[in-house]
PDB file of C-alpha atoms and ligand atoms in Angstrom:
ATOM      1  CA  UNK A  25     -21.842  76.977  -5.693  1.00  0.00           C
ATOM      2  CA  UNK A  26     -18.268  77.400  -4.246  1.00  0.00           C
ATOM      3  CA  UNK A  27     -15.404  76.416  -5.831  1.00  0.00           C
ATOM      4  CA  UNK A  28     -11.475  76.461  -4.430  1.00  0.00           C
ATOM      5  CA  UNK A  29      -8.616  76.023  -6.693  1.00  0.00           C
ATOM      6  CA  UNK A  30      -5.340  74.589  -4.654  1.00  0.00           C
ATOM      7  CA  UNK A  31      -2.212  75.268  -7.161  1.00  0.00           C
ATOM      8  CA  UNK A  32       0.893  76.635  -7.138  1.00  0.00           C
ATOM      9  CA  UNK A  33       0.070  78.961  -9.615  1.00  0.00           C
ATOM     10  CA  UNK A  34      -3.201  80.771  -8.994  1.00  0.00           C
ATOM     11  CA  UNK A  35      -2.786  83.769 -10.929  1.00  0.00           C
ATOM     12  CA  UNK A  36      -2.972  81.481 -14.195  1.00  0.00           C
ATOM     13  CA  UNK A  37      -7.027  81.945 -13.799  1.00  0.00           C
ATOM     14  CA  UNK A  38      -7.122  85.659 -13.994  1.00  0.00           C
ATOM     15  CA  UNK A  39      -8.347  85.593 -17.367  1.00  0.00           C
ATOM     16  CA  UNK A  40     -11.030  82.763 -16.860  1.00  0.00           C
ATOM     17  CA  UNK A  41     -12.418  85.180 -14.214  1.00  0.00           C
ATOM     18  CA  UNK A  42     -13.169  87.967 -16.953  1.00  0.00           C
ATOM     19  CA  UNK A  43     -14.829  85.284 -19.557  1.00  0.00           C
ATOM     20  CA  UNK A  44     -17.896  84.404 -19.763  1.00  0.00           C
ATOM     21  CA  UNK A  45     -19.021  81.563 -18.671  1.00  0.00           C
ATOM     22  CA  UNK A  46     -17.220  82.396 -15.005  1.00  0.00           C
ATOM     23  CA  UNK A  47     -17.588  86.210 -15.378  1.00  0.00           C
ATOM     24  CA  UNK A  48     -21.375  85.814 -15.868  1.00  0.00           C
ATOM     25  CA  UNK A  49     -21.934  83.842 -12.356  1.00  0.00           C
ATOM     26  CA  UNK A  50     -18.887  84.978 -10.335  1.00  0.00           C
ATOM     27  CA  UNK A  51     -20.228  86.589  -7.067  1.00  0.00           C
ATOM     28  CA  UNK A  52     -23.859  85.380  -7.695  1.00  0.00           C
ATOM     29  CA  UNK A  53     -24.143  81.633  -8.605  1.00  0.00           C
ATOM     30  CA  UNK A  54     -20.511  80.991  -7.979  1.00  0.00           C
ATOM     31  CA  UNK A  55     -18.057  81.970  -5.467  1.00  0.00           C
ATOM     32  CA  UNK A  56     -14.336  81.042  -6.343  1.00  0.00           C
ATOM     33  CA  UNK A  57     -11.362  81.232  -4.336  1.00  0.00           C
ATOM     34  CA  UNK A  58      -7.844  80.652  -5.363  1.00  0.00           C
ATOM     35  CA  UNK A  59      -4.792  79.312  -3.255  1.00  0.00           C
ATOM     36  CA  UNK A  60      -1.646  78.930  -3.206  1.00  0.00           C
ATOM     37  CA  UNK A  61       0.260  75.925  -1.497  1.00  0.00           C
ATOM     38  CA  UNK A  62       2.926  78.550  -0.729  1.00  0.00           C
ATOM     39  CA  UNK A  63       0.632  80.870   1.374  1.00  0.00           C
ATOM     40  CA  UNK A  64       0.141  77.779   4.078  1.00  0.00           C
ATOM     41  CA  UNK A  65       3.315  75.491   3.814  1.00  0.00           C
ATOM     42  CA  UNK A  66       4.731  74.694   7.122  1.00  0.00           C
ATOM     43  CA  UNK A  67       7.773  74.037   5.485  1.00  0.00           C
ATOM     44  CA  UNK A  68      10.405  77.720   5.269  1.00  0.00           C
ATOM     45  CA  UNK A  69      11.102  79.303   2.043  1.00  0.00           C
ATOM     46  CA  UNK A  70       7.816  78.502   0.605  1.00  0.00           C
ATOM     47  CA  UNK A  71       9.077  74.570   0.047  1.00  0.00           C
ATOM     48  CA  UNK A  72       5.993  72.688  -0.809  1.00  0.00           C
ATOM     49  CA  UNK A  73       8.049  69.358  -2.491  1.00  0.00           C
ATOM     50  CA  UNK A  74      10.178  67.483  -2.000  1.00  0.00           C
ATOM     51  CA  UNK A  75      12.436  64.221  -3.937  1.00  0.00           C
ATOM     52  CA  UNK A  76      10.470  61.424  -4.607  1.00  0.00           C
ATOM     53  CA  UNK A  77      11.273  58.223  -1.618  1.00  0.00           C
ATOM     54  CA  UNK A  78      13.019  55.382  -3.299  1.00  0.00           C
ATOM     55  CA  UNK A  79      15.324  57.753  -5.416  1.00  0.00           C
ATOM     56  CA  UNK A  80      14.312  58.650  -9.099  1.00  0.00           C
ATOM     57  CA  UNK A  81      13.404  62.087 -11.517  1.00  0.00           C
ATOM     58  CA  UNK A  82      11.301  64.898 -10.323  1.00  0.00           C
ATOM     59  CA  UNK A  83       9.712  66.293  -7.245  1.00  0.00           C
ATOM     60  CA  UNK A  84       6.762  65.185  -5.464  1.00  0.00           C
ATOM     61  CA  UNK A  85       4.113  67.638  -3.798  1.00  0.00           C
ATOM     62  CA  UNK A  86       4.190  66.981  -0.013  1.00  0.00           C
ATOM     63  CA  UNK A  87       1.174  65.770   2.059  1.00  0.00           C
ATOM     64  CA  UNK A  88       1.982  67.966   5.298  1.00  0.00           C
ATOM     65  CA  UNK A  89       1.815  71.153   2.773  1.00  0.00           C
ATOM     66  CA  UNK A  90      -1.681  69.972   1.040  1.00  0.00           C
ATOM     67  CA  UNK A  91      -3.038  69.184   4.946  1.00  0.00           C
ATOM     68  CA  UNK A  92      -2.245  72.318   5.684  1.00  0.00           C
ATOM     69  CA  UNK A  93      -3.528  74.598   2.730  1.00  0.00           C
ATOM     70  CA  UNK A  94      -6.849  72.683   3.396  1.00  0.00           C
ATOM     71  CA  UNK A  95      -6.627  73.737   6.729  1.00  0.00           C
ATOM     72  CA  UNK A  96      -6.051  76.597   6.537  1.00  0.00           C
ATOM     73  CA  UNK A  97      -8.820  77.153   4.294  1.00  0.00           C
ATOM     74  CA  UNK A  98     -11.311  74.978   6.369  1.00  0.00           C
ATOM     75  CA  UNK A  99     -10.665  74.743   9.783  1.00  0.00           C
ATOM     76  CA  UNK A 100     -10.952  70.525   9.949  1.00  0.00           C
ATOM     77  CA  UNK A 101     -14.212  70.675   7.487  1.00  0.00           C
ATOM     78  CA  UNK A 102     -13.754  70.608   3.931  1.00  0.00           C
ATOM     79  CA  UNK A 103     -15.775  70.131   1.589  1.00  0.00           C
ATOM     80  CA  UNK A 104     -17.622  66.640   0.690  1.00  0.00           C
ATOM     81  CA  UNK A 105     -15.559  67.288  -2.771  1.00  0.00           C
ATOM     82  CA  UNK A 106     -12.105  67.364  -2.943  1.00  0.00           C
ATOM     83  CA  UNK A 107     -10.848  66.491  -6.260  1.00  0.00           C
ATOM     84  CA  UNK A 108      -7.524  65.779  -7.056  1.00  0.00           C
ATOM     85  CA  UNK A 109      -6.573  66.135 -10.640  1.00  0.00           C
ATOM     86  CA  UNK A 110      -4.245  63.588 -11.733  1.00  0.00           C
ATOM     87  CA  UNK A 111      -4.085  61.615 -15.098  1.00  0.00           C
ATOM     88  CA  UNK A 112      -4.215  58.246 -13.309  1.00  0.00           C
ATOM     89  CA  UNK A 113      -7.874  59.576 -12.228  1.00  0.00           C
ATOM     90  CA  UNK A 114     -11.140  58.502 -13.589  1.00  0.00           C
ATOM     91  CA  UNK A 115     -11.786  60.186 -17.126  1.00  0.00           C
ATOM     92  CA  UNK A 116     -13.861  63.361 -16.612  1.00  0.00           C
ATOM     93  CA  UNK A 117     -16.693  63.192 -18.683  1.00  0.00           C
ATOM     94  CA  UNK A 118     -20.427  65.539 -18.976  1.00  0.00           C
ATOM     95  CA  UNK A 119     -22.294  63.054 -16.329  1.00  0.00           C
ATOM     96  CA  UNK A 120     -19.292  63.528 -13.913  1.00  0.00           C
ATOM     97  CA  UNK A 121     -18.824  67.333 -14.900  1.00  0.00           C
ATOM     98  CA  UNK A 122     -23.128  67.268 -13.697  1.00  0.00           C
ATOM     99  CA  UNK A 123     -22.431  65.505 -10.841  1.00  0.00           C
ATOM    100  CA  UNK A 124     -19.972  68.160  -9.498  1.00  0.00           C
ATOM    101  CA  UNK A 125     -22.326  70.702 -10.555  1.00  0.00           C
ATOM    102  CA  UNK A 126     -25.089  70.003  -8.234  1.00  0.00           C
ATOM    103  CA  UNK A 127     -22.662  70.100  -5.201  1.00  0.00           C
ATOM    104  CA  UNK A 128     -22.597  73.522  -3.469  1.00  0.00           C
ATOM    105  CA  UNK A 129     -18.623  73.324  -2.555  1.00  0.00           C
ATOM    106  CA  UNK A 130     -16.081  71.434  -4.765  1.00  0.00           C
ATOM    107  CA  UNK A 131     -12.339  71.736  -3.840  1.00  0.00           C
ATOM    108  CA  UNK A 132      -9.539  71.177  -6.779  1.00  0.00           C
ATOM    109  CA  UNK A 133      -6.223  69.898  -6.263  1.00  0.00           C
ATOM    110  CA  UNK A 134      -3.633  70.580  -8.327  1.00  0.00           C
ATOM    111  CA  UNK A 135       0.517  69.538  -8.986  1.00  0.00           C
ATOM    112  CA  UNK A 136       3.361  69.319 -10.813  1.00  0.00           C
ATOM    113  CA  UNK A 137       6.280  67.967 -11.378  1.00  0.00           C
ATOM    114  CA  UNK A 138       6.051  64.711 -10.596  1.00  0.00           C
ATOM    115  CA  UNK A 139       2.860  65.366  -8.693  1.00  0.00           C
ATOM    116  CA  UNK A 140       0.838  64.222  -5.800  1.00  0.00           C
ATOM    117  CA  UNK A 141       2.605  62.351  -2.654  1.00  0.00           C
ATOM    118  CA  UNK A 142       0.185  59.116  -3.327  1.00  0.00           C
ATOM    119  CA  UNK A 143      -1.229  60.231   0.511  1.00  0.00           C
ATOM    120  CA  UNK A 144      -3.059  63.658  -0.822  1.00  0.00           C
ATOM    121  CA  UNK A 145      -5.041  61.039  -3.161  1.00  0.00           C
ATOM    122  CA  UNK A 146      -5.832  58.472  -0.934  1.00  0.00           C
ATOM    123  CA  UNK A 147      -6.134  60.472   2.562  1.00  0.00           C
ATOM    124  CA  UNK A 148      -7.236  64.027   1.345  1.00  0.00           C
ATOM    125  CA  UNK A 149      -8.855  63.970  -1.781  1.00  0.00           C
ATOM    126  CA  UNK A 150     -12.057  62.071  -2.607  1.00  0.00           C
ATOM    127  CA  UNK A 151     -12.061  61.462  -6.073  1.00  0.00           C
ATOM    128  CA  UNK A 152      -8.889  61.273  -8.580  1.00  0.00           C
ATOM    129  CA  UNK A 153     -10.046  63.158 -12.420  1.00  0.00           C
ATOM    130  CA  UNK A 154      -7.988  63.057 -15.408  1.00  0.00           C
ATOM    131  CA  UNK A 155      -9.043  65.417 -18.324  1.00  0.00           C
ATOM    132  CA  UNK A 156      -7.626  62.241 -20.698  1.00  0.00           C
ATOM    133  CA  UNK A 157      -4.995  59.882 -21.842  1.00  0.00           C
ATOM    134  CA  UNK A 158      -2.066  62.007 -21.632  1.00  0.00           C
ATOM    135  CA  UNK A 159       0.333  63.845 -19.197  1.00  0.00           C
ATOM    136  CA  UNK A 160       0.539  67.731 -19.015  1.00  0.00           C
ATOM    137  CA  UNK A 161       3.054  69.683 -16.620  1.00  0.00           C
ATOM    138  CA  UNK A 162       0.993  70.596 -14.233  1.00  0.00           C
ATOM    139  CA  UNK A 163      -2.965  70.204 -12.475  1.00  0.00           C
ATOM    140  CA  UNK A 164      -3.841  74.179 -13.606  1.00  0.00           C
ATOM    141  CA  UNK A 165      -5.263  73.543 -17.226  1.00  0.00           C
ATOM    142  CA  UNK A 166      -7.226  70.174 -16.164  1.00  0.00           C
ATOM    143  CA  UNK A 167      -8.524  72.281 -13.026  1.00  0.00           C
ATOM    144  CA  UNK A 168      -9.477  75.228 -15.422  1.00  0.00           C
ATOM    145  CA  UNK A 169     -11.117  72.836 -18.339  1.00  0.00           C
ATOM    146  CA  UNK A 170     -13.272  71.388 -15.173  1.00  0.00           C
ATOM    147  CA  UNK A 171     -14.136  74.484 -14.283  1.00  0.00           C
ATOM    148  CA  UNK A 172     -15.495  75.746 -17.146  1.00  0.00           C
ATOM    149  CA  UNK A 173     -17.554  72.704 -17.693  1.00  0.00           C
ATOM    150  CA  UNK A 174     -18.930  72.939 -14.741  1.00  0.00           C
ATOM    151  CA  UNK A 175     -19.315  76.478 -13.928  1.00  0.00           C
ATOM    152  CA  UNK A 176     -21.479  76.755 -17.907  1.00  0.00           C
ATOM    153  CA  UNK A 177     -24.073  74.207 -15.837  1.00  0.00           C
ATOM    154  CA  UNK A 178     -25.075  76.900 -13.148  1.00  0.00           C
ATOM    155  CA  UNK A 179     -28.109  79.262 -13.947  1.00  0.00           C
ATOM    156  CA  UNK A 180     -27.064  82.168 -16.160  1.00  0.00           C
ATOM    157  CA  UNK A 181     -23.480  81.368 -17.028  1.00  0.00           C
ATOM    158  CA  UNK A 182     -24.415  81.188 -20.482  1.00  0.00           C
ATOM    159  CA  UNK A 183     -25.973  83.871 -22.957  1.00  0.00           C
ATOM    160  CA  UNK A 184     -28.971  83.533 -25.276  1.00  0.00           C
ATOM    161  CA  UNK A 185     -26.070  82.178 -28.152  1.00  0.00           C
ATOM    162  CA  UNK A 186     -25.265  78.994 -26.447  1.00  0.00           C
ATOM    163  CA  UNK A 187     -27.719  75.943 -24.741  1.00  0.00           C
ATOM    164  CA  UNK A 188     -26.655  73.696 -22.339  1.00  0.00           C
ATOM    165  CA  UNK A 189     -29.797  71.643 -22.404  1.00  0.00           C
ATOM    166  CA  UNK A 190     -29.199  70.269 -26.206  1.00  0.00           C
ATOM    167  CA  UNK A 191     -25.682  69.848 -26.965  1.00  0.00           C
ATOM    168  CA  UNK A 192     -23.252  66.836 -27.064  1.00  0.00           C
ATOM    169  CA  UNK A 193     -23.284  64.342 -24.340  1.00  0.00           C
ATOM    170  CA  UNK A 194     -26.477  66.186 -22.839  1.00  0.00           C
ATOM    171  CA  UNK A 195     -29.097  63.562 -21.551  1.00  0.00           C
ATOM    172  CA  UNK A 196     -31.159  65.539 -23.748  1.00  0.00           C
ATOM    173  CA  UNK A 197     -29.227  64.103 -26.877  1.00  0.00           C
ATOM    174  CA  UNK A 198     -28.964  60.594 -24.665  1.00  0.00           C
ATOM    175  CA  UNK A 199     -25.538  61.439 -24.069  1.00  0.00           C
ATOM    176  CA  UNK A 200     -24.628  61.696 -28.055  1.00  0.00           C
ATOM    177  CA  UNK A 201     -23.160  64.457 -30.051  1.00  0.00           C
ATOM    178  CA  UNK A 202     -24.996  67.329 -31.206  1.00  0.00           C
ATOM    179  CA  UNK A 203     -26.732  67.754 -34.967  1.00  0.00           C
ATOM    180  CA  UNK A 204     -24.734  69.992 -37.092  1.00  0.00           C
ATOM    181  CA  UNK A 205     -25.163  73.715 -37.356  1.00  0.00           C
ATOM    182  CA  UNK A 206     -25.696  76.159 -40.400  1.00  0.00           C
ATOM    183  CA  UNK A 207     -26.046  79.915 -40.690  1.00  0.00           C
ATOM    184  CA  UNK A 208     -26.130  82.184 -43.487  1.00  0.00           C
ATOM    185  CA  UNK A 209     -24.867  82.592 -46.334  1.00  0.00           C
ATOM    186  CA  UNK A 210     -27.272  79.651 -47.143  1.00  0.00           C
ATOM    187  CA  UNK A 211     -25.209  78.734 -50.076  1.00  0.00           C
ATOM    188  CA  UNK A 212     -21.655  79.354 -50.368  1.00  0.00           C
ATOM    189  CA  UNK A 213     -19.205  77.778 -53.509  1.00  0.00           C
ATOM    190  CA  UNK A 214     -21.748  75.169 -54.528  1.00  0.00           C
ATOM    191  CA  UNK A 215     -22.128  74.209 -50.344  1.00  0.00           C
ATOM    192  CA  UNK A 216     -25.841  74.577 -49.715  1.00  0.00           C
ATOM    193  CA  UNK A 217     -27.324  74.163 -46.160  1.00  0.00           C
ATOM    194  CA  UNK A 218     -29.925  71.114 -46.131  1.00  0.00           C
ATOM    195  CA  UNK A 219     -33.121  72.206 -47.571  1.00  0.00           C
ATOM    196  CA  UNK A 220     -34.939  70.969 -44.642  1.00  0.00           C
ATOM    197  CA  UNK A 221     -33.038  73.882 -42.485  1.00  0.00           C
ATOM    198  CA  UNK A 222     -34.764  76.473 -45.089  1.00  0.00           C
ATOM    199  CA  UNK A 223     -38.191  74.824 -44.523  1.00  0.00           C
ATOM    200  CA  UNK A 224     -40.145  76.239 -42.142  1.00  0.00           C
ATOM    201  CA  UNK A 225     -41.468  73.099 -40.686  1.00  0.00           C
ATOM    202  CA  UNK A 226     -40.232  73.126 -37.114  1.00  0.00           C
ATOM    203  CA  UNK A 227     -41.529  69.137 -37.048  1.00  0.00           C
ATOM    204  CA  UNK A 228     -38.693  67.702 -39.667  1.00  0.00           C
ATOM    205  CA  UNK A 229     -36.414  69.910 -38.620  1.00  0.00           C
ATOM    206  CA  UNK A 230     -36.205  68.743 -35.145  1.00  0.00           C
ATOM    207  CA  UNK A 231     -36.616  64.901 -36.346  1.00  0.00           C
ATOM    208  CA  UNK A 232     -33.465  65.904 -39.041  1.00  0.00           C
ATOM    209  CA  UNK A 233     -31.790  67.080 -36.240  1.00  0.00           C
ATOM    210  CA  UNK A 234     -32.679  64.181 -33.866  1.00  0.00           C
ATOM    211  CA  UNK A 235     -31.547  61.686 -37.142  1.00  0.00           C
ATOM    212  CA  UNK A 236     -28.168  62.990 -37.414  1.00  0.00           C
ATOM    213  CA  UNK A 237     -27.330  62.998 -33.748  1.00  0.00           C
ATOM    214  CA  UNK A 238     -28.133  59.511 -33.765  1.00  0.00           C
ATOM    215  CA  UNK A 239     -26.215  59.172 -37.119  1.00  0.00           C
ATOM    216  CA  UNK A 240     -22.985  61.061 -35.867  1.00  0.00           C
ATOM    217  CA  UNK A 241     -23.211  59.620 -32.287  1.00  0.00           C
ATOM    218  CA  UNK A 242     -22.878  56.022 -33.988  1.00  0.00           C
ATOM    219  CA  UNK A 243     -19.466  56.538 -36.393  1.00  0.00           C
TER     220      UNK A 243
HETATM  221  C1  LIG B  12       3.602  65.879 -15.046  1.00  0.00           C
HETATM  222  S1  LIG B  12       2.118  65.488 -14.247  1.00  0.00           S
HETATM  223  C2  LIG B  12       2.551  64.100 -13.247  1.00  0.00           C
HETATM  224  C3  LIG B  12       2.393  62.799 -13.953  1.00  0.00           C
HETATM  225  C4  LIG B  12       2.642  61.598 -13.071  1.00  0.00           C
HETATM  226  N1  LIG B  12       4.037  61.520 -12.715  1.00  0.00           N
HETATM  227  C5  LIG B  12       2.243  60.335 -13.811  1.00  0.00           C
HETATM  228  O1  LIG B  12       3.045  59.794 -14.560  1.00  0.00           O
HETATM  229  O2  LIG B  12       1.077  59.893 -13.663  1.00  0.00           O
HETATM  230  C6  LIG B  12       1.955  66.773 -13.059  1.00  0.00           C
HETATM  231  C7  LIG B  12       0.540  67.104 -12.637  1.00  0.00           C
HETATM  232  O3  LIG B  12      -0.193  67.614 -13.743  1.00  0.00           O
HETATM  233  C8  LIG B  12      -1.570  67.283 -13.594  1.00  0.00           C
HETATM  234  N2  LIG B  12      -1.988  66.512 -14.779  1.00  0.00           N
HETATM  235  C9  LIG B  12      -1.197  66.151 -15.812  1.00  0.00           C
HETATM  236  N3  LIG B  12      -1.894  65.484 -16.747  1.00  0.00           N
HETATM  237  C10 LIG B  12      -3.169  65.427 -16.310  1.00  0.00           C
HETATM  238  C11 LIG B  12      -4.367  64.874 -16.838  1.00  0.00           C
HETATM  239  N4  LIG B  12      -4.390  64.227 -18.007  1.00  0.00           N
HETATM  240  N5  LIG B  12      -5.507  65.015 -16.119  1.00  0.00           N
HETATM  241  C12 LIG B  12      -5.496  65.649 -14.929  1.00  0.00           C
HETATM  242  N6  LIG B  12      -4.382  66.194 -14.371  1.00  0.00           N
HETATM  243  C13 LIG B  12      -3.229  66.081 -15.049  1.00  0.00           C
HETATM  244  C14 LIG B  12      -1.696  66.504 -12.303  1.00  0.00           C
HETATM  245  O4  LIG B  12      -2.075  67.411 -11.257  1.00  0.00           O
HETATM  246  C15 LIG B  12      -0.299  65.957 -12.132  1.00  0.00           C
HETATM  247  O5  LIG B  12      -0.012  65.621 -10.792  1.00  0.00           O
END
């Protein structure tokens, strides 16, 4: 899979690039290229917004400068996802986050300020995401919590310590939250892990587990 980040600040994934899950499929599974809005504005001095039309606070990103960073990066033919990440989008969640995942190329769009010129989501973009019901400054930390949910989907991002099949909101769990974990000590001040855990019997335990997903999923 290929993924390209759009932001005026692409240096703020460095680190995601030397944690797992991204360091475990970068150059194999994934391929992930960062831009900068700057690198491609037509505009001089690196201007990439501008004041918002109709008067008002803050700056808007411009639609000539997003046109051309995705030209620049594809020539007229980008790719069938371009996802603008805005918090008037529709609410990321794990079928969505799947959905991206079985693309081969998704491109992410991200502002701030005031953020997109309403033209980058309606011309250039093909889907609006919001990461929830609030406002942050700027498109990097949505773009980077996408990324990591989708980039722990591909084959090998994650180590023998974590599952992707069975854990909250997996189909496996029919989109529910996970049963609750214990490890050792298996009792600690007077908290003792459910006896069935200490069992053996690989039957109830799996039904336990199934019980209290259903239980938790339910509150
Ligand atoms: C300060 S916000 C702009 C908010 C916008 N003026 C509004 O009221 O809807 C700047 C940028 O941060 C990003 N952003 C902020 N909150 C977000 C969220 N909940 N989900 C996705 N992106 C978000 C978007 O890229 C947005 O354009």
């Amino acid at each position: 899979m290929r993924i390209d980040v759009f932001s005026l600040v692409p240096h703020a994934f460095a680190w995601m690039t030397e944690q797992r899950p991204l360091a475990a499929v970068l150059g194999t599974e994934l391929e992930l290229r960062l831009f900068s809005y700057r690198d491609s504005t037509p505009l001089r001095a690196g201007q990439v917004d501008d004041e918002p039309y109709g008067g008002g606070a803050g700056m808007v990103l411009r639609v000539d400068v997003v046109d051309a960073a995705l030209t620049a990066a594809y020539g007229g033919r980008p790719p069938r996802r371009v996802v603008a990440l805005s918090p008037q989008g529709r609410m990321l969640d794990q079928p969505l986050v799947e959905e991206l995942a079985a693309e081969p190329h998704v491109a992410l769009l991200s502002a701030r300020f005031e953020g997109f010129d309403e033209r980058i989501v309606e011309h250039l973009a093909t889907d609006a995401v919001s990461i929830g019901p609030y406002v942050l400054s700027g498109g990097e930390l949505p773009a980077m919590v996408l990324l990591d949910a989708v980039v722990r989907r591909l084959p090998g991002a994650l180590g023998s310590a974590e599952s992707a099949v069975v854990e909250s909101f997996s189909a496996e769990l029919e989109r529910g939250l996970e049963y609750p974990h214990y490890t050792r000590p298996a009792e600690y001040r007077g908290w003792s892990v459910p006896d069935v855990l200490l069992s053996g019997n690989h039957a109830r335990i799996e039904a336990w587990r199934r019980e209290l997903s259903r239980a938790r999923s339910l509150r």
